[in-house]
PDB file of C-alpha atoms in Angstrom:
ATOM      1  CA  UNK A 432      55.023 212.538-188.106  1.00  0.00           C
ATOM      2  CA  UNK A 433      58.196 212.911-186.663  1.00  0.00           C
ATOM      3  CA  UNK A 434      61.305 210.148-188.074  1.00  0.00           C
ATOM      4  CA  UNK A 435      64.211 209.046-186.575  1.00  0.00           C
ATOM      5  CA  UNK A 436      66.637 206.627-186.910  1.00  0.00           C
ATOM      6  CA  UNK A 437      68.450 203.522-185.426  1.00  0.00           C
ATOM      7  CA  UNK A 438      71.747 201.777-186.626  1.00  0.00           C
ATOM      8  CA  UNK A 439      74.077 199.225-185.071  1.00  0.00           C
ATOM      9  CA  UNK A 440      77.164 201.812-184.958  1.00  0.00           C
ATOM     10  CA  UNK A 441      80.035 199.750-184.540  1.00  0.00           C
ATOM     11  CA  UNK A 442      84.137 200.238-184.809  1.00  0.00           C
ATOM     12  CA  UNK A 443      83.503 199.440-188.600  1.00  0.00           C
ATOM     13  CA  UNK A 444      80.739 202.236-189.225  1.00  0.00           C
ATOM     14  CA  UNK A 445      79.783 205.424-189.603  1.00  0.00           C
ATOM     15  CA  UNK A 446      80.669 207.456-187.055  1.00  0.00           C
ATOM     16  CA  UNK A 447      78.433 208.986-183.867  1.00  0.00           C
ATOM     17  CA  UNK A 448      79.274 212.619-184.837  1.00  0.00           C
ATOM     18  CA  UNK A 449      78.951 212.427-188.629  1.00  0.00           C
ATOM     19  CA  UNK A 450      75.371 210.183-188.422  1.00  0.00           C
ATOM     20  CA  UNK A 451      73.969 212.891-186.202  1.00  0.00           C
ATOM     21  CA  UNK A 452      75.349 215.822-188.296  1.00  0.00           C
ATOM     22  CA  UNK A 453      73.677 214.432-191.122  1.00  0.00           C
ATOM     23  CA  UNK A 454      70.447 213.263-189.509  1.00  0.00           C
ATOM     24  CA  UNK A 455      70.043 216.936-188.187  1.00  0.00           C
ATOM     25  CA  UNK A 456      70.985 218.534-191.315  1.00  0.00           C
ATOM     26  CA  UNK A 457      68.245 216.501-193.561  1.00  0.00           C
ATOM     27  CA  UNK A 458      65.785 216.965-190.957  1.00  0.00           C
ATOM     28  CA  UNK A 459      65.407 214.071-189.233  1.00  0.00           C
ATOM     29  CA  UNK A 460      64.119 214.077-185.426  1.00  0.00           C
ATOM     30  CA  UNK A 461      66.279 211.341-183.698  1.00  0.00           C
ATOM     31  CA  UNK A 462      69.172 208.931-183.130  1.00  0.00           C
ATOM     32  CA  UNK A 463      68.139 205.977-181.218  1.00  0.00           C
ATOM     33  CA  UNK A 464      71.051 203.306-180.654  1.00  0.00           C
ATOM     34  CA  UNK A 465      70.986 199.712-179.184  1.00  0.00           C
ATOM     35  CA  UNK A 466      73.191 197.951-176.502  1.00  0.00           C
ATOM     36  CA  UNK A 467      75.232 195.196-176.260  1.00  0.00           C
ATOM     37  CA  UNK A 468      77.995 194.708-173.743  1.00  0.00           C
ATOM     38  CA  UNK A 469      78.946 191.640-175.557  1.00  0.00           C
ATOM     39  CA  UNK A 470      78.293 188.504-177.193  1.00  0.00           C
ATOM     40  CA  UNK A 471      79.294 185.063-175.925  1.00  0.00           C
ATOM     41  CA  UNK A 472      80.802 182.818-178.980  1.00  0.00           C
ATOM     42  CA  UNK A 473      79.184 179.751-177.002  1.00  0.00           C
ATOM     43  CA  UNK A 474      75.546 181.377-177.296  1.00  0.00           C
ATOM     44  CA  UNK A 475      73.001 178.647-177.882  1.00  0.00           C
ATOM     45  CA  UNK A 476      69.909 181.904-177.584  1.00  0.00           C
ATOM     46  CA  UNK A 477      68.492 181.805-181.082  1.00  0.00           C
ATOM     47  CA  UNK A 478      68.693 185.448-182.882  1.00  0.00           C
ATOM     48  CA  UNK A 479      65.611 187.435-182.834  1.00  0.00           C
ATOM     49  CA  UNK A 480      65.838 187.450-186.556  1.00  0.00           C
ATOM     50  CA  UNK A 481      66.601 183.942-186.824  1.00  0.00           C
ATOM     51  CA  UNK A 482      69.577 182.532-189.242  1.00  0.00           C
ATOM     52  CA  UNK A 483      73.149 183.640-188.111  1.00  0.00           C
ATOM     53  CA  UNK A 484      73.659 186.419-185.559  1.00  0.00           C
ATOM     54  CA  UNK A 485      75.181 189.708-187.715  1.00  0.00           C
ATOM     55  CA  UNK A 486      78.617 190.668-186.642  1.00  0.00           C
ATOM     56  CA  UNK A 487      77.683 194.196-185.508  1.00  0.00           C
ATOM     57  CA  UNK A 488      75.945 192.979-182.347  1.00  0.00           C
ATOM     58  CA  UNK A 489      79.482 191.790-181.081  1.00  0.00           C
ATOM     59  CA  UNK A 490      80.943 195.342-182.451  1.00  0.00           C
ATOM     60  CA  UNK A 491      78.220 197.835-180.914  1.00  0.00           C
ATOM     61  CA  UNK A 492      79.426 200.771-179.151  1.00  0.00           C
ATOM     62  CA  UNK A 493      78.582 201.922-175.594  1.00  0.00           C
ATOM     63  CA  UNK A 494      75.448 203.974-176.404  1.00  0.00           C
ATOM     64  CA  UNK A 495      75.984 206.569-173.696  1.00  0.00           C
ATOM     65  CA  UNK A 496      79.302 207.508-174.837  1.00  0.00           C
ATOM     66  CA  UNK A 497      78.160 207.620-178.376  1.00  0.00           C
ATOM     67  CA  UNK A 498      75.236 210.011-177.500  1.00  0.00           C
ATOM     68  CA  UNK A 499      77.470 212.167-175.712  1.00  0.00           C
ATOM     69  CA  UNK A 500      79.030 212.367-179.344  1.00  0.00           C
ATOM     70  CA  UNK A 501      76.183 212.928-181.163  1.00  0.00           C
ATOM     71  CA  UNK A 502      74.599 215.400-178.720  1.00  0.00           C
ATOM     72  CA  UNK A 503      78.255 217.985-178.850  1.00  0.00           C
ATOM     73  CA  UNK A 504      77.365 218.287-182.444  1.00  0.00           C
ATOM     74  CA  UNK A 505      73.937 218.834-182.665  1.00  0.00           C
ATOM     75  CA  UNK A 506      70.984 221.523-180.967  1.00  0.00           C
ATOM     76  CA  UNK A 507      67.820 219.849-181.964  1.00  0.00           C
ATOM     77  CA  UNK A 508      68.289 216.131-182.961  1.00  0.00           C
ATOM     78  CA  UNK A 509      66.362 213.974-179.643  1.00  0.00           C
ATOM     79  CA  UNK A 510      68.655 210.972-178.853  1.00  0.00           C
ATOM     80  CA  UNK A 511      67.565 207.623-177.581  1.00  0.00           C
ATOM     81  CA  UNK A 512      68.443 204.229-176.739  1.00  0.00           C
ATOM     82  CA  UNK A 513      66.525 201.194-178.159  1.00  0.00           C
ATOM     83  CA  UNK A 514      67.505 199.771-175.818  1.00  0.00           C
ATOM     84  CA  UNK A 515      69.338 199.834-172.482  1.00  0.00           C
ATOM     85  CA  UNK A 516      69.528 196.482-171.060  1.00  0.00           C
ATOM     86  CA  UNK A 517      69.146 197.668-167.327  1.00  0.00           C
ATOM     87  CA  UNK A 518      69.478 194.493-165.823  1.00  0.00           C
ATOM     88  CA  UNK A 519      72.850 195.032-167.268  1.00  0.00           C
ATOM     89  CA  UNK A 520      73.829 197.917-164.972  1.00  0.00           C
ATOM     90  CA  UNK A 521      74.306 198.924-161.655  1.00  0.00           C
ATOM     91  CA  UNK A 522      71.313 201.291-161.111  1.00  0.00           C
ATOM     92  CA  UNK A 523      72.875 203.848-159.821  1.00  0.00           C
ATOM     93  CA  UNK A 524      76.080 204.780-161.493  1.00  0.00           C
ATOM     94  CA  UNK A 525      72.890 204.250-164.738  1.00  0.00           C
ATOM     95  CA  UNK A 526      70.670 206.676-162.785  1.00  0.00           C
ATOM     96  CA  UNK A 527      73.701 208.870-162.969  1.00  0.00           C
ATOM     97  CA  UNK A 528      74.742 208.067-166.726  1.00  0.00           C
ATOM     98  CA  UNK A 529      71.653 208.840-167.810  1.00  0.00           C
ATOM     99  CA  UNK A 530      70.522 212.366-166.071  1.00  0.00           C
ATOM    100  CA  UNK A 531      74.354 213.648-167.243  1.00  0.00           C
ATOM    101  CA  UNK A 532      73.539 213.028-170.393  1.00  0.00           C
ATOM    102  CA  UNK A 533      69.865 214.193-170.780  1.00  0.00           C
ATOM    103  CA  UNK A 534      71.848 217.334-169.013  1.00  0.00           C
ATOM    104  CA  UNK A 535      74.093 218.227-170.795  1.00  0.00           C
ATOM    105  CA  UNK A 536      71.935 217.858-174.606  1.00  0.00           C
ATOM    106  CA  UNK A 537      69.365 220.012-173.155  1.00  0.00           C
ATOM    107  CA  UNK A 538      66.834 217.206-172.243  1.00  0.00           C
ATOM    108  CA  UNK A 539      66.843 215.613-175.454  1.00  0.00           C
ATOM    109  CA  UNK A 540      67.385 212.111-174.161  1.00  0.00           C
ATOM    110  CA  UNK A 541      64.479 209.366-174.116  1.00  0.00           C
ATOM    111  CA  UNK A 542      65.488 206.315-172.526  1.00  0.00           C
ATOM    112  CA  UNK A 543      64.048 202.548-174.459  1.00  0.00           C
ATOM    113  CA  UNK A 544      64.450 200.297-171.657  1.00  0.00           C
ATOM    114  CA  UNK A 545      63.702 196.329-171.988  1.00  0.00           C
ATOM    115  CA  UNK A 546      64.390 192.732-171.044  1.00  0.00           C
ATOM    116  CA  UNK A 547      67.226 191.483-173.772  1.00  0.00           C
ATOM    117  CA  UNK A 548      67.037 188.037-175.897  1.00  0.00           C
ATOM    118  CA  UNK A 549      70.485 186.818-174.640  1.00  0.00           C
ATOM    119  CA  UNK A 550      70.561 184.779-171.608  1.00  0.00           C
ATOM    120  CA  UNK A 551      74.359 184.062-172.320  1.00  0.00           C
ATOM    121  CA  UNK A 552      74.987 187.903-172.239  1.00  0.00           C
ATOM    122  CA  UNK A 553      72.639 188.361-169.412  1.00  0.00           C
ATOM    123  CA  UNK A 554      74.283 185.587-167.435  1.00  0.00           C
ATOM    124  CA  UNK A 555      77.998 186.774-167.364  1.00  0.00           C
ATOM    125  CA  UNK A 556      76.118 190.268-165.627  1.00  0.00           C
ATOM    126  CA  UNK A 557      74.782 187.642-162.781  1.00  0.00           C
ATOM    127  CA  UNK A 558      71.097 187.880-163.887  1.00  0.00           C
ATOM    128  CA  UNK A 559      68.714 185.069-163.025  1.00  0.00           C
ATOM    129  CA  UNK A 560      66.680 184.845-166.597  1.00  0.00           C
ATOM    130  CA  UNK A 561      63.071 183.917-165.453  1.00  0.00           C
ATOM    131  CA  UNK A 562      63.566 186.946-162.874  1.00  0.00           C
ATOM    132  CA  UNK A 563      64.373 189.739-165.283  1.00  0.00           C
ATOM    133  CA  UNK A 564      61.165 191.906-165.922  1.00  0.00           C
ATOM    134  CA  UNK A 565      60.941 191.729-161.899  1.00  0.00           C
ATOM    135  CA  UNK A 566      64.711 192.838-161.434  1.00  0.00           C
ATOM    136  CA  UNK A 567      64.151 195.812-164.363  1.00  0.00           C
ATOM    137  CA  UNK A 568      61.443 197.264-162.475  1.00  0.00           C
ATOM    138  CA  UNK A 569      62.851 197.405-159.177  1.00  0.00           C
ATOM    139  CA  UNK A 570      65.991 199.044-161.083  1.00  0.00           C
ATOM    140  CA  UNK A 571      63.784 201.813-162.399  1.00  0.00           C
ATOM    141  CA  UNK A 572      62.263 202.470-159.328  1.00  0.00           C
ATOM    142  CA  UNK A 573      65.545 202.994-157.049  1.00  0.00           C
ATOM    143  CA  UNK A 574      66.962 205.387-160.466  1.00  0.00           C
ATOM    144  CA  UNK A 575      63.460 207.793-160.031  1.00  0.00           C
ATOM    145  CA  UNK A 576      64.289 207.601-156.070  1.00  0.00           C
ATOM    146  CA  UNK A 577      67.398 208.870-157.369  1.00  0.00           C
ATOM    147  CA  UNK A 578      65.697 211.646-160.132  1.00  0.00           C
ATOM    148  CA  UNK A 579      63.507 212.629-157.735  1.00  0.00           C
ATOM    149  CA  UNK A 580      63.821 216.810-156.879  1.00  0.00           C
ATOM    150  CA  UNK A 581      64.145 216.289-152.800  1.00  0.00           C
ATOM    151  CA  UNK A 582      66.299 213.139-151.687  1.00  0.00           C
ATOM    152  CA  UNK A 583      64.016 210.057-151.540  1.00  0.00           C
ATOM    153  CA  UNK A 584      65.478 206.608-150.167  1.00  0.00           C
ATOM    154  CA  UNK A 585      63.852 203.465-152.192  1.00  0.00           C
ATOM    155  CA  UNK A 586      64.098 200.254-150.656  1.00  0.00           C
ATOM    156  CA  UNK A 587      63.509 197.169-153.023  1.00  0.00           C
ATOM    157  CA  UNK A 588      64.197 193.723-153.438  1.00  0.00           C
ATOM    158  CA  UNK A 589      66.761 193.423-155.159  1.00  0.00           C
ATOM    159  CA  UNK A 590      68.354 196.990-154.768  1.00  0.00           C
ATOM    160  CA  UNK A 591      67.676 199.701-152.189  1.00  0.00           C
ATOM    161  CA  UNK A 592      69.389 203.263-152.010  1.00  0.00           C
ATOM    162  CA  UNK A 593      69.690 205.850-149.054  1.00  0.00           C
ATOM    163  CA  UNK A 594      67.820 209.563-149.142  1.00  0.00           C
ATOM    164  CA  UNK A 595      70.710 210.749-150.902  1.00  0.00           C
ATOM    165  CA  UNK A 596      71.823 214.345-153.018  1.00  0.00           C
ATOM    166  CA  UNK A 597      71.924 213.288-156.413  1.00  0.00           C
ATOM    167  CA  UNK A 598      72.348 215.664-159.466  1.00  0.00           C
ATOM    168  CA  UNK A 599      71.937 216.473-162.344  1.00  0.00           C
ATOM    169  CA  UNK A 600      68.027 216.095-162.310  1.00  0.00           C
ATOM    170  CA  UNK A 601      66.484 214.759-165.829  1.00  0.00           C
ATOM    171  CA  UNK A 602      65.336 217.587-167.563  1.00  0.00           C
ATOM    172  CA  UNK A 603      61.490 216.603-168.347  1.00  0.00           C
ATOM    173  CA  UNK A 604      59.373 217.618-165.553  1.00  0.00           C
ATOM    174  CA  UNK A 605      57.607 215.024-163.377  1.00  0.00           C
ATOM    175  CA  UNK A 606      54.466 212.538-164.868  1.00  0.00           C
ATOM    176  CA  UNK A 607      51.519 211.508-163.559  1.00  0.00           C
ATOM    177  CA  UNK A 608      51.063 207.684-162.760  1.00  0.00           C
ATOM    178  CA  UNK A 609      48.120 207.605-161.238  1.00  0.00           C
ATOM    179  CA  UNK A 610      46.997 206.284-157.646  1.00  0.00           C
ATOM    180  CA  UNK A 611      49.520 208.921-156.035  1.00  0.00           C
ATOM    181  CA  UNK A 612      52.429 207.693-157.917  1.00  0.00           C
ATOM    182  CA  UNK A 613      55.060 209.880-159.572  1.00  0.00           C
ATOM    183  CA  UNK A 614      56.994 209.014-162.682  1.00  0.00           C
ATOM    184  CA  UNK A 615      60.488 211.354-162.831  1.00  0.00           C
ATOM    185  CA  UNK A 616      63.058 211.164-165.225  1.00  0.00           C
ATOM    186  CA  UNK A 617      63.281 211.527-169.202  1.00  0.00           C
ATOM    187  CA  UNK A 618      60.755 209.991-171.652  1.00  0.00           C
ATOM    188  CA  UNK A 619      60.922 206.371-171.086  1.00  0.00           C
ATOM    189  CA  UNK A 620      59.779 204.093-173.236  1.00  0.00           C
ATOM    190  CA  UNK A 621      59.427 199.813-172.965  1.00  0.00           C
ATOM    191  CA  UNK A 622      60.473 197.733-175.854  1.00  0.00           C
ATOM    192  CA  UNK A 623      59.190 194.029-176.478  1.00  0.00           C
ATOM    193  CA  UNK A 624      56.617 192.143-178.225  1.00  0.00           C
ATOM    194  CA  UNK A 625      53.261 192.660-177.345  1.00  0.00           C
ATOM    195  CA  UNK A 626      51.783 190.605-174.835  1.00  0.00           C
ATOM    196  CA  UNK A 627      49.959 191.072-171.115  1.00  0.00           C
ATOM    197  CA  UNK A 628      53.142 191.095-169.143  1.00  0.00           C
ATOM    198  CA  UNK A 629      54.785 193.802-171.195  1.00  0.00           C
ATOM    199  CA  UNK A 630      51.954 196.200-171.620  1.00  0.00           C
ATOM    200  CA  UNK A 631      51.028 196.081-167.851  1.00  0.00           C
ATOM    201  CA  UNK A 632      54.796 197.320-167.131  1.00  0.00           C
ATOM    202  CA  UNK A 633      54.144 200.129-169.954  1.00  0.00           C
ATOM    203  CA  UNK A 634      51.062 201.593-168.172  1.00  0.00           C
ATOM    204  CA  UNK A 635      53.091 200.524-164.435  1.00  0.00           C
ATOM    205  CA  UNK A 636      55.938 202.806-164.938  1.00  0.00           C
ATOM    206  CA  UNK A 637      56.977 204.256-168.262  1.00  0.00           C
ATOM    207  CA  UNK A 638      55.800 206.678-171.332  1.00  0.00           C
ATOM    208  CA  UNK A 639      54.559 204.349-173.851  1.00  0.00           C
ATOM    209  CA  UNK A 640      55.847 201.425-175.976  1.00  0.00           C
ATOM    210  CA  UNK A 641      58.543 200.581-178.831  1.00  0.00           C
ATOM    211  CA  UNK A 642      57.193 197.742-180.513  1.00  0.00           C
ATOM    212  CA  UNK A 643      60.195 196.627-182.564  1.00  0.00           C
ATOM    213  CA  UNK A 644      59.507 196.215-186.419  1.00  0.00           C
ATOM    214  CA  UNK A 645      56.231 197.884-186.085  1.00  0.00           C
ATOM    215  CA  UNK A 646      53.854 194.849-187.012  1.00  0.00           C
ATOM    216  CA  UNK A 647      50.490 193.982-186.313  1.00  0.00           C
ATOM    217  CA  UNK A 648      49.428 197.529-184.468  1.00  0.00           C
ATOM    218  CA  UNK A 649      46.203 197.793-185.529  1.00  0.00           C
ATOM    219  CA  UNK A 650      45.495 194.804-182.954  1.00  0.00           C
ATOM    220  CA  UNK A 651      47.728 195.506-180.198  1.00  0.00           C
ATOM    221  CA  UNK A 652      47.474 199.584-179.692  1.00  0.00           C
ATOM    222  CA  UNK A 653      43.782 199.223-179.125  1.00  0.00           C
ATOM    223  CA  UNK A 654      44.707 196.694-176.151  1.00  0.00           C
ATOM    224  CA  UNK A 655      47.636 198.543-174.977  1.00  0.00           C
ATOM    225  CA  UNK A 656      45.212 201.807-174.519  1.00  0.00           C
ATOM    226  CA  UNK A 657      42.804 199.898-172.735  1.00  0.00           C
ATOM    227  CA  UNK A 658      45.507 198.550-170.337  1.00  0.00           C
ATOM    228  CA  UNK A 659      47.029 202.325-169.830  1.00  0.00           C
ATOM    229  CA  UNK A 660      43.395 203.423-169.121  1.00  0.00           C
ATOM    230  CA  UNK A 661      42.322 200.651-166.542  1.00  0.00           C
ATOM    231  CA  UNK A 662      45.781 201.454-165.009  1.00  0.00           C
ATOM    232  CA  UNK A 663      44.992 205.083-164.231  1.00  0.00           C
ATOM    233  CA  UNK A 664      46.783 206.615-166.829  1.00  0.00           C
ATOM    234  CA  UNK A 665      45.765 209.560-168.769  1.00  0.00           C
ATOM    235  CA  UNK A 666      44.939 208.397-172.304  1.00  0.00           C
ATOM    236  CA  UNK A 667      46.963 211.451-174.354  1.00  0.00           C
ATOM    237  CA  UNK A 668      49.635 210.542-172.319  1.00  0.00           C
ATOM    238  CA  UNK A 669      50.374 207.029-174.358  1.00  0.00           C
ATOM    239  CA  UNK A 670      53.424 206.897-176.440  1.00  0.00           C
ATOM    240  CA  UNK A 671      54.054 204.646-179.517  1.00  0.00           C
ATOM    241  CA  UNK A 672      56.947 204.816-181.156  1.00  0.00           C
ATOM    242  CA  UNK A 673      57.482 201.851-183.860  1.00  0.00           C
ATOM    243  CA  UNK A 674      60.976 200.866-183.634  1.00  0.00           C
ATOM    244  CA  UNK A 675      63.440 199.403-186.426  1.00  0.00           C
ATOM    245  CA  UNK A 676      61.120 200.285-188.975  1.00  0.00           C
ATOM    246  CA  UNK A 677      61.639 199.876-192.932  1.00  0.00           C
ATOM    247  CA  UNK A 678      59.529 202.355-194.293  1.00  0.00           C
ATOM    248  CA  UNK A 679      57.424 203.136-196.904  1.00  0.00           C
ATOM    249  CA  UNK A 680      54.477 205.488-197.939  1.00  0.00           C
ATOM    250  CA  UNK A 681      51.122 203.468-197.049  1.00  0.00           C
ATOM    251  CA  UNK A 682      52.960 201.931-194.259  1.00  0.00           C
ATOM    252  CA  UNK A 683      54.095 205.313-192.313  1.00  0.00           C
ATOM    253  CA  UNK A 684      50.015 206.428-193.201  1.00  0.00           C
ATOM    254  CA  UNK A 685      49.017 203.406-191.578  1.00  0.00           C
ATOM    255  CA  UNK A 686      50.876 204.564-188.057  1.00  0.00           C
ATOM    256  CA  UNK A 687      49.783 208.325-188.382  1.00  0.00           C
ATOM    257  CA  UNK A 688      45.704 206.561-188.965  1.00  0.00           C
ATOM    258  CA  UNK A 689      46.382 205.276-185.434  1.00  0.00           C
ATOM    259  CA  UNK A 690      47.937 208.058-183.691  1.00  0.00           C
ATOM    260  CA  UNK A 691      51.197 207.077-183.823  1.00  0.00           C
ATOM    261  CA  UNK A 692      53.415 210.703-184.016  1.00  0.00           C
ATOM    262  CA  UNK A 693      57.253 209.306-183.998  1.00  0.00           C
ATOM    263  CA  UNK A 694      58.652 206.312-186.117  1.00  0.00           C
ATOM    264  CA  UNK A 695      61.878 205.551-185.272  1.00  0.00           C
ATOM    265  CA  UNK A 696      63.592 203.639-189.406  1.00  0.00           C
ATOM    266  CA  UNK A 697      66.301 200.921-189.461  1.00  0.00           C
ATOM    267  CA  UNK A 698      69.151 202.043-191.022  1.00  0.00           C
ATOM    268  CA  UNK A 699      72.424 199.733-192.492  1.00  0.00           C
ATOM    269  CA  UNK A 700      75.465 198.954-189.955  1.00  0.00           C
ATOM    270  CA  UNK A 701      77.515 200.428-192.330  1.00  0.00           C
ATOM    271  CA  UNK A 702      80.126 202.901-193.780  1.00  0.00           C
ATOM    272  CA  UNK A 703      79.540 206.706-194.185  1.00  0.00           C
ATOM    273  CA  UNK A 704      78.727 206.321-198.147  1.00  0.00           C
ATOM    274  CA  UNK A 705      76.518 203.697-197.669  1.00  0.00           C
ATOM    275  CA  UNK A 706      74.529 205.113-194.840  1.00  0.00           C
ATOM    276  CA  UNK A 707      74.452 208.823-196.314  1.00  0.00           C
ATOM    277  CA  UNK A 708      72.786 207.464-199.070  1.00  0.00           C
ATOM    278  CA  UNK A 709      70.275 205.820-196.969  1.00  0.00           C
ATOM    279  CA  UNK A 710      69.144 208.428-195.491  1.00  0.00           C
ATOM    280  CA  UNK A 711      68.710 210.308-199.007  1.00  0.00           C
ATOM    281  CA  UNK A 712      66.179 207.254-199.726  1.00  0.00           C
ATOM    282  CA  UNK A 713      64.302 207.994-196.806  1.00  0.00           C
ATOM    283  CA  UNK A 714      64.140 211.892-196.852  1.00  0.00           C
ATOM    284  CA  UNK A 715      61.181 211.708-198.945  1.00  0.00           C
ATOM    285  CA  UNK A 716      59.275 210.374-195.918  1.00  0.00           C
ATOM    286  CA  UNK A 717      60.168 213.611-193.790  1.00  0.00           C
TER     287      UNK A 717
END
């Protein structure tokens, strides 16, 4: 089973070249990083977590730029985002962010999309709440237009983009969708809780899932398969990657019993010292 990792890195942290130095050089497979753009003061969206909102989601870098960091110092580490908030971006100057990047580390670059938690954030970028999972897949489809090898205009509802010449390509090579469909681009993967609405966008136009904090599996995979299946989709193709994850022995078994190949462990927002020797704890687990 492959590990990687996830942190909040912030102006106060650790920093994107000496986390991925370190990852690589205890073996670790990835660096996975969230997004915020920023966080209204006046938010009335409860935290995920519930309780008080930590400071670090106000203080998180850009992701991109710190993944451009992390990938000038490493040759193997993957790199990730968990996630890009895509209804926080203009599509294409993202379609264009993220080929460069999966460019220039070699294809290394998987790209956790999702839906965000909150609306205050989401609002200041224009986005109508209730039509968000509608808006991220129309996004998605004008950026493959755009990742596509020969020029391919997309025309959407809420975006639309002419044939056009558009490189770098992503690096991985195309995917099968099923029904004639084409899925370019890197390894994209959907994070949210589990539910009929998410896992019908999984098997409509990604790689597989992140479920964040990796609970209750054992009851949703076998649904999730079933709903990649009906869809078309080949069944070896299905990607689960638990997200935010604090490990242990029986419960990293427990993934690998249901064919789950890449756990992605939560590590602390915090200095050098503290996170090096967080990563020592979990190196047994490797």
């Amino acid at each position: 089973m492959r590990i990687a990792a996830t942190i909040f890195l912030t102006d106060l942290t650790v920093s994107p070249t000496g986390l991925a130095r370190a990852l690589e050089q205890r073996g670790f497979s990835g660096l996975y990083l969230p997004e915020h753009t920023h966080i209204p003061v006046s938010r009335t969206t409860p935290a995920p977590m519930g309780g008080e909102l930590p400071e670090e989601y106000g203080r998180t870098l850009d992701p991109f730029v710190a993944l451009g960091q992390a990938s000038a110092v490493t040759e193997r580490l993957d790199l990730g985002t968990g996630i890009t908030l895509v209804t926080q971006h203009d599509p294409i100057a993202l379609a264009k962010q993220v080929a460069t990047l999966d460019h220039l580390c070699g294809g290394r670059f998987t790209l956790g999309i999702g839906y965000g938690w909150n609306v205050e954030e989401a609002a200041d970028h224009g986005v109508e709440w209730s039509g968000r999972r509608e808006l991220v897949r129309d996004r998605m489809a004008l950026m493959r237009a755009l990742w596509a090898p020969e020029p391919t205009a997309y025309e959407g509802v809420y975006g639309s983009v002419q044939a056009s010449r558009a490189y770098p390509k992503p690096v991985r090579p195309a995917r099968d969708l099923g029904s004639g469909r084409t899925l370019h681009g890197p390894r994209t993967l959907i994070g949210g809780a589990a539910g009929p609405k998410l896992f019908a966008a999984i098997a409509d136009h990604s790689d597989g899932w992140l479920p964040i904090g990796g609970g209750g599996l054992g009851e949703s995979v076998p649904v999730l398969r079933q709903v990649w299946e009906d869809a078309g989709r080949d069944p070896k193709d299905l990607q689960v990657v638990p997200y935010a994850v604090r490990p242990n022995a029986g419960k990293l078994a427990y993934y690998e019993s249901l064919g789950i190949e890449e756990v992605v462990v939560q590590l602390p927002s915090a200095g050098e010292a503290e996170v090096l020797r967080t990563l020592d704890e979990f190196t047994p687990y490797l």
